[in-house]
Every structure is written in C-alpha cells, then in structure tokens.
CSV table of C-alpha atoms in Angstrom, one decimal:
chain,number,residue,atom,x,y,z
A,13,MET,CA,109.7,147.2,19.3
A,14,GLY,CA,110.6,143.5,18.8
A,15,GLN,CA,111.5,143.0,22.4
A,16,MET,CA,108.3,144.8,23.5
A,17,ALA,CA,106.2,142.5,21.4
A,18,THR,CA,108.0,139.4,22.6
A,19,HIS,CA,107.6,140.2,26.3
A,20,PRO,CA,103.7,140.0,26.4
A,21,LYS,CA,103.8,136.9,24.2
A,22,MET,CA,106.2,135.2,26.6
A,23,LYS,CA,104.0,136.1,29.5
A,24,ARG,CA,101.0,134.6,27.8
A,25,LEU,CA,102.9,131.4,27.0
A,26,LYS,CA,104.0,131.0,30.6
A,27,LEU,CA,100.5,131.6,31.8
A,28,LEU,CA,99.2,129.0,29.4
A,29,ARG,CA,101.8,126.5,30.5
A,30,ARG,CA,100.8,127.1,34.2
A,31,ILE,CA,97.2,126.5,33.4
A,32,VAL,CA,97.9,123.3,31.4
A,33,PHE,CA,100.1,121.9,34.2
A,34,MET,CA,97.5,122.8,36.8
A,35,MET,CA,94.8,121.1,34.8
A,36,ILE,CA,96.9,118.0,34.3
A,37,GLY,CA,97.9,118.0,38.0
A,38,ALA,CA,94.3,118.4,39.2
A,39,GLY,CA,93.2,115.6,36.7
A,40,LEU,CA,95.8,113.2,38.1
A,41,PHE,CA,94.7,114.0,41.6
A,42,SER,CA,91.1,113.2,40.7
A,43,VAL,CA,92.2,109.9,39.2
A,44,GLY,CA,94.2,109.0,42.3
A,45,LEU,CA,91.1,109.7,44.4
A,46,GLU,CA,88.2,108.3,42.4
A,47,ILE,CA,89.9,105.4,40.7
A,48,PHE,CA,92.1,104.2,43.5
A,49,LEU,CA,91.6,105.6,47.0
A,50,VAL,CA,88.0,106.4,47.5
A,51,PRO,CA,86.6,103.0,46.2
A,52,ASN,CA,88.9,101.2,48.6
A,53,ASN,CA,88.0,103.4,51.6
A,54,ILE,CA,91.5,104.9,51.7
A,55,ILE,CA,91.9,108.6,52.5
A,56,ASP,CA,94.5,111.3,52.0
A,57,GLY,CA,95.4,114.0,54.5
A,58,GLY,CA,94.1,117.6,54.9
A,59,VAL,CA,90.9,118.9,53.5
A,60,THR,CA,90.8,116.0,51.0
A,61,GLY,CA,90.7,113.4,53.8
A,62,ILE,CA,88.0,115.3,55.7
A,63,SER,CA,86.0,115.5,52.4
A,64,ILE,CA,86.3,111.8,51.7
A,65,ILE,CA,85.0,111.0,55.3
A,66,LEU,CA,82.1,113.4,54.9
A,67,ALA,CA,81.2,112.2,51.4
A,68,HIS,CA,81.2,108.6,52.8
A,69,GLU,CA,78.9,109.5,55.7
A,70,THR,CA,76.5,111.7,53.8
A,71,ASN,CA,76.5,110.3,50.2
A,72,VAL,CA,77.0,113.8,48.9
A,73,PRO,CA,79.5,113.9,45.9
A,74,LEU,CA,83.1,114.3,47.0
A,75,GLY,CA,83.6,117.3,44.7
A,76,VAL,CA,81.1,119.3,46.6
A,77,PHE,CA,83.0,119.0,49.9
A,78,LEU,CA,86.3,119.6,48.2
A,79,THR,CA,85.1,122.9,46.9
A,80,LEU,CA,83.2,124.0,50.0
A,81,LEU,CA,85.8,123.1,52.6
A,82,ASN,CA,88.6,124.8,50.6
A,83,LEU,CA,86.8,128.1,50.0
A,84,PRO,CA,87.4,129.5,53.5
A,85,PHE,CA,91.1,128.8,53.3
A,86,LEU,CA,91.2,130.4,49.8
A,87,ILE,CA,89.7,133.6,51.2
A,88,ILE,CA,92.3,133.6,53.9
A,89,GLY,CA,95.0,132.9,51.4
A,90,TYR,CA,93.8,135.7,49.2
A,91,LYS,CA,94.1,138.2,52.0
A,92,GLN,CA,97.2,137.0,53.6
A,93,ILE,CA,99.4,135.3,51.0
A,94,GLY,CA,98.5,136.9,47.6
A,95,LYS,CA,96.0,137.2,44.8
A,96,THR,CA,97.9,135.1,42.3
A,97,PHE,CA,98.4,132.1,44.7
A,98,ALA,CA,94.7,132.2,45.7
A,99,LEU,CA,93.4,132.4,42.2
A,100,SER,CA,95.7,129.6,41.0
A,101,THR,CA,94.6,127.5,44.0
A,102,LEU,CA,90.9,128.2,43.3
A,103,PHE,CA,91.3,127.2,39.6
A,104,ALA,CA,93.1,123.9,40.6
A,105,VAL,CA,90.5,123.1,43.3
A,106,LEU,CA,87.6,123.7,40.8
A,107,MET,CA,89.4,121.5,38.2
A,108,MET,CA,89.9,118.8,40.9
A,109,SER,CA,86.2,119.0,41.9
A,110,VAL,CA,85.0,118.7,38.3
A,111,GLY,CA,87.4,115.8,37.7
A,112,THR,CA,86.2,113.8,40.7
A,113,SER,CA,82.6,114.3,39.6
A,114,LEU,CA,83.2,113.1,36.1
A,115,LEU,CA,85.1,110.0,37.4
A,116,ILE,CA,82.4,108.8,39.7
A,117,PRO,CA,80.9,106.3,37.2
A,118,VAL,CA,84.3,104.9,36.3
A,119,PRO,CA,85.0,101.6,38.1
A,120,PRO,CA,88.2,101.3,40.2
A,121,LEU,CA,91.2,99.8,38.6
A,122,THR,CA,91.9,97.5,41.6
A,123,ILE,CA,90.1,96.4,44.7
A,124,ASP,CA,93.3,95.4,46.4
A,125,PRO,CA,93.8,98.0,49.2
A,126,LEU,CA,97.6,97.8,49.1
A,127,LEU,CA,97.8,98.3,45.4
A,128,ALA,CA,95.3,101.1,45.6
A,129,ALA,CA,97.3,102.8,48.4
A,130,VAL,CA,100.6,102.5,46.5
A,131,PHE,CA,99.4,103.6,43.0
A,132,GLY,CA,96.9,106.0,44.3
A,133,GLY,CA,99.6,107.6,46.4
A,134,ILE,CA,101.9,107.9,43.4
A,135,ILE,CA,99.4,109.5,41.1
A,136,LEU,CA,98.1,111.8,43.9
A,137,GLY,CA,101.6,112.9,44.7
A,138,ILE,CA,102.5,113.7,41.1
A,139,GLY,CA,99.3,115.6,40.7
A,140,VAL,CA,99.8,117.7,43.8
A,141,GLY,CA,103.5,118.3,42.9
A,142,MET,CA,102.5,119.6,39.4
A,143,VAL,CA,100.0,122.0,40.9
A,144,ILE,CA,102.5,123.3,43.5
A,145,ARG,CA,105.2,123.8,40.8
A,146,SER,CA,102.6,125.8,38.8
A,147,GLY,CA,102.1,128.2,41.8
A,148,GLY,CA,98.9,126.8,43.3
A,149,SER,CA,97.7,124.3,45.9
A,150,LEU,CA,95.1,121.6,46.3
A,151,ASP,CA,94.7,121.7,50.0
A,152,GLY,CA,93.6,124.6,52.2
A,153,THR,CA,95.4,123.2,55.3
A,154,GLU,CA,98.7,124.2,53.8
A,155,ILE,CA,97.6,127.8,53.7
A,156,VAL,CA,96.7,127.7,57.3
A,157,ALA,CA,100.0,126.0,58.2
A,158,ILE,CA,101.9,128.8,56.4
A,159,LEU,CA,100.1,131.5,58.3
A,160,VAL,CA,100.2,129.7,61.7
A,161,SER,CA,103.9,129.0,61.4
A,162,LYS,CA,104.6,132.7,61.1
A,163,LYS,CA,103.2,133.4,64.5
A,164,GLY,CA,104.2,130.2,66.4
A,165,PRO,CA,107.1,128.0,67.1
A,166,PHE,CA,106.1,125.2,64.7
A,167,SER,CA,107.2,124.8,61.1
A,168,VAL,CA,104.8,124.4,58.2
A,169,GLY,CA,105.7,120.7,57.9
A,170,GLU,CA,105.1,120.1,61.6
A,171,ILE,CA,101.6,121.7,61.5
A,172,VAL,CA,100.6,119.8,58.4
A,173,MET,CA,101.8,116.6,59.9
A,174,PHE,CA,99.9,117.1,63.2
A,175,VAL,CA,96.7,117.9,61.3
A,176,ASN,CA,97.1,114.9,59.0
A,177,VAL,CA,97.9,112.4,61.8
A,178,PHE,CA,94.6,113.5,63.4
A,179,ILE,CA,92.7,113.1,60.1
A,180,LEU,CA,94.2,109.8,59.2
A,181,GLY,CA,93.5,108.6,62.7
A,182,SER,CA,89.9,109.5,62.3
A,183,ALA,CA,89.8,107.1,59.3
A,184,GLY,CA,90.2,104.3,61.7
A,185,PHE,CA,86.9,105.0,63.4
A,186,VAL,CA,85.1,105.4,60.1
A,187,PHE,CA,86.6,102.8,57.8
A,188,GLY,CA,88.4,100.5,60.2
A,189,TRP,CA,92.0,100.5,61.4
A,190,ASP,CA,93.3,98.4,58.5
A,191,HIS,CA,92.1,101.1,56.1
A,192,ALA,CA,93.6,103.8,58.3
A,193,MET,CA,97.0,102.0,58.0
A,194,TYR,CA,96.6,101.8,54.2
A,195,SER,CA,95.8,105.5,54.2
A,196,LEU,CA,99.0,106.2,56.1
A,197,ILE,CA,100.9,104.3,53.3
A,198,ALA,CA,99.2,106.3,50.6
A,199,TYR,CA,99.9,109.5,52.4
A,200,TYR,CA,103.6,108.7,52.8
A,201,ILE,CA,104.0,107.7,49.2
A,202,ALA,CA,102.2,110.9,48.0
A,203,PHE,CA,104.3,113.0,50.3
A,204,LYS,CA,107.5,111.6,48.8
A,205,LEU,CA,106.2,111.9,45.2
A,206,ILE,CA,105.3,115.6,45.8
A,207,ASP,CA,108.9,116.3,46.7
A,208,ILE,CA,110.2,114.4,43.6
A,209,THR,CA,107.8,116.2,41.3
A,210,ILE,CA,108.6,119.6,42.7
A,211,GLU,CA,112.4,119.2,42.8
A,212,GLY,CA,112.6,117.0,39.7
A,213,LEU,CA,114.3,113.6,39.2
A,214,ASP,CA,117.4,115.4,38.1
A,215,GLN,CA,117.8,117.2,41.4
A,216,SER,CA,120.6,119.8,41.7
A,217,LYS,CA,123.2,119.6,44.4
A,218,SER,CA,125.6,122.2,45.8
A,219,VAL,CA,129.2,121.2,46.4
A,220,TRP,CA,131.9,122.8,48.6
A,221,ILE,CA,135.5,121.5,48.4
A,222,ILE,CA,138.5,122.5,50.5
A,223,SER,CA,141.8,121.3,49.3
A,224,ASP,CA,145.4,122.5,48.7
A,225,SER,CA,145.0,121.1,45.2
A,226,TYR,CA,142.1,123.4,44.4
A,227,ASN,CA,143.5,124.3,41.0
A,228,GLU,CA,143.9,120.8,39.8
A,229,ILE,CA,140.4,119.8,41.2
A,230,GLY,CA,138.8,122.9,39.7
A,231,GLU,CA,140.3,122.3,36.3
A,232,ALA,CA,139.3,118.6,36.4
A,233,ILE,CA,135.7,119.5,37.2
A,234,VAL,CA,135.6,122.0,34.3
A,235,LYS,CA,137.2,119.6,31.8
A,236,ARG,CA,135.8,116.2,32.8
A,237,LEU,CA,132.5,117.1,34.3
A,238,GLY,CA,131.7,120.1,32.2
A,239,ARG,CA,130.8,122.3,35.1
A,240,GLY,CA,131.9,125.8,36.0
A,241,VAL,CA,133.5,126.4,39.4
A,242,THR,CA,133.9,129.4,41.7
A,243,TYR,CA,136.8,129.9,44.0
A,244,LEU,CA,136.0,131.4,47.3
A,245,ASN,CA,138.4,132.8,49.9
A,246,GLY,CA,138.3,131.2,53.3
A,247,GLU,CA,140.2,131.0,56.6
A,248,GLY,CA,140.9,127.9,58.6
A,249,GLY,CA,139.3,128.0,62.0
A,250,PHE,CA,142.0,126.1,63.8
A,251,THR,CA,145.1,127.2,61.9
A,252,GLY,CA,144.1,130.7,60.8
A,253,SER,CA,145.7,130.0,57.4
A,254,ASP,CA,144.2,131.1,54.1
A,255,LYS,CA,142.1,128.5,52.3
A,256,LYS,CA,140.6,128.3,48.8
A,257,VAL,CA,137.0,126.9,48.7
A,258,ILE,CA,135.7,125.4,45.4
A,259,PHE,CA,132.0,125.9,44.9
A,260,CYS,CA,130.0,124.4,42.1
A,261,VAL,CA,126.5,123.1,41.3
A,262,ILE,CA,125.9,119.7,39.8
A,263,THR,CA,123.0,117.3,39.2
A,264,ARG,CA,122.4,114.2,41.3
A,265,LEU,CA,123.6,112.0,38.4
A,266,GLU,CA,127.0,113.7,38.4
A,267,GLU,CA,127.7,113.3,42.1
A,268,ALA,CA,129.5,110.0,41.9
A,269,LYS,CA,131.8,111.2,39.1
A,270,LEU,CA,132.6,114.4,41.0
A,271,LYS,CA,133.5,112.4,44.2
A,272,SER,CA,135.8,110.2,42.1
A,273,ILE,CA,137.5,113.3,40.6
A,274,VAL,CA,138.1,114.8,44.1
A,275,ASP,CA,139.3,111.5,45.5
A,276,GLU,CA,141.7,111.0,42.6
A,277,MET,CA,143.2,114.5,43.0
A,278,ASP,CA,143.3,114.7,46.8
A,279,SER,CA,141.9,111.8,48.9
A,280,SER,CA,142.1,114.0,52.1
A,281,ALA,CA,140.1,116.9,50.6
A,282,PHE,CA,137.1,118.2,52.5
A,283,LEU,CA,133.9,117.6,50.5
A,284,ALA,CA,130.4,118.7,51.4
A,285,VAL,CA,127.4,118.0,49.2
A,286,GLY,CA,123.9,119.5,49.8
A,287,ASN,CA,120.5,119.4,48.1
A,288,ILE,CA,119.2,122.5,46.2
A,289,HIS,CA,115.5,123.0,45.4
A,290,ASP,CA,116.0,125.2,42.5
A,291,VAL,CA,118.7,126.6,40.2
A,292,LYS,CA,118.2,129.6,37.9
A,293,GLY,CA,120.4,131.8,35.9
A,294,GLY,CA,124.2,131.8,35.4
A,295,ARG,CA,125.7,129.2,33.1
A,296,PHE,CA,124.1,126.1,34.8
A,297,LYS,CA,123.2,123.8,32.0
A,298,LYS,CA,123.4,120.0,31.5
A,299,LYS,CA,126.8,118.9,30.2
A,300,ASP,CA,128.3,115.7,29.0
A,301,ILE,CA,130.3,113.7,31.6
A,302,HIS,CA,133.7,112.5,30.4
C-alpha cells in the first residue's frame, strides 16, 4: 500500500517540477526578447523571428503573433508527435506570450546592440533549454523540422538552420544589415546555451580504453577516480588477438584525471572519449577524485 501511495505522489511532484521549469524557462525567454532583443531591433530564429518582424511592421503586440503562428505547428505536433509534447509546448508558448505582454512597459536594460545580442542570447538560450528539458518547445519550426527530416535526406539541425538563415537574412531588409549581423550573434549564443542547458555544465562522457594493462588501469579508475568500470571482450582487427576493452562513464571535470591515470599506467594505451547527452540508472553518481 505504501508503494502504491508513493507512486502517484511522485508523478505529481515530477509534473509540478516540469510545470515550474517550463514557467521559468518561458519567463527567461520573455525577458531575453522584451528587455534585450526587441528594443534593439535584434531578432531570433524560427517563429519568434517572424513574430518580431511582423510585430515591428504592424504594431500588434509580439505575444499575439507568438501564439497565432505557433498554433498550426502545435496542431501538427499533437497529431504526429504526441499529446504530452504538444500540450507542454502549448503551455510554454502561452506562458511566453503572457510574459512578453507583461514586459512591454519595462525599459530595456541596454541600448548597446552588441551587449543586447550577447546577454539576450544567453538568457534566451537558457530559457529555451529549460523548456526543452521539461519536455516542451518554444518554436513550431522545430516540430516541422522533426517531421520533414523523417521523410527527407536532411537532418533536423540542417532544416532548422536553413529556415533560420532565411529568417535572419530577412532582418537585414527590415532592420538593416548591421542588426541582422547582431541577430546572427544572438542566435549563435542562444544555440550554444541551449545545448549547455540541456546537457548540463557537468556533461557526461563515455570512455573506451584498450590496453594490456587493463587490470591496473581499471583498478586505478575505481580507486582513484571513484568510478565503476566494465570489461568488454574484443578482438584486434589486424592481429586477431583477444583484447580487453575498459568502458566507463565520467563527467567532463574528471576527464583530465582519467587521462593522467591511463598515461601513467600505459602511455601507449588506446583511449577514446565521447560526449553523452544523458546518463540514467546503474551506479553512476558523483564521486570524489583522489
């Protein structure tokens, strides 16, 4: 009975956490737009960029276009991607629209376009990243990109990039080419901050090590780095001899220490390190380095 009672409670807490993070993310996005980018005639990519251009040309509040232009994509997303994603995105978009409307009377923090592009891009990227981590989206073009990529030769990133180059280029005709270049800076910074926010500053890395001293290296990683290791059986492609492959997962902060351990035990060992977007389960927890 205790477990049955705990399960619904945990689900409610997770749902509440998602809602709070989406609200904070949408709020940050609104701040990035209304306090930094829009007053300095700098745009973002996707539906947001189109909405900024239309709001500038028609004097209709930005929030109206953000909602109206995203609605068709939300309907498509609801049918093709899933109910939870579409509803989460709808909630985030509505929060963003409300946020931009409330911030219209607030004066910009800077009228320097470079500062606005840099700090606006940072705040925008963190906001979008928080919403994506919570299972939603703030831009309908991403939904279309996901669907088009399934039927064509282009990846989601390539489709989004093509659309955004067109939109950011349009800013040159509306706001002038200097503002279009500032928009490109803001877009690039936001793009990078989205990745950092989604993956986390303490990004995980996968490590493969091939060495005849696998026992010594594995024991040193366990004792000195505090990480568990897995030994995999392999076969050399050239020699055909049996090999032991050490596999483990570390954080970015532990990478330098691991390399020094491997170099100390076997300077000729094969070492490959790759990025991992998410780690779940097992015994992967932060440990002390010693």
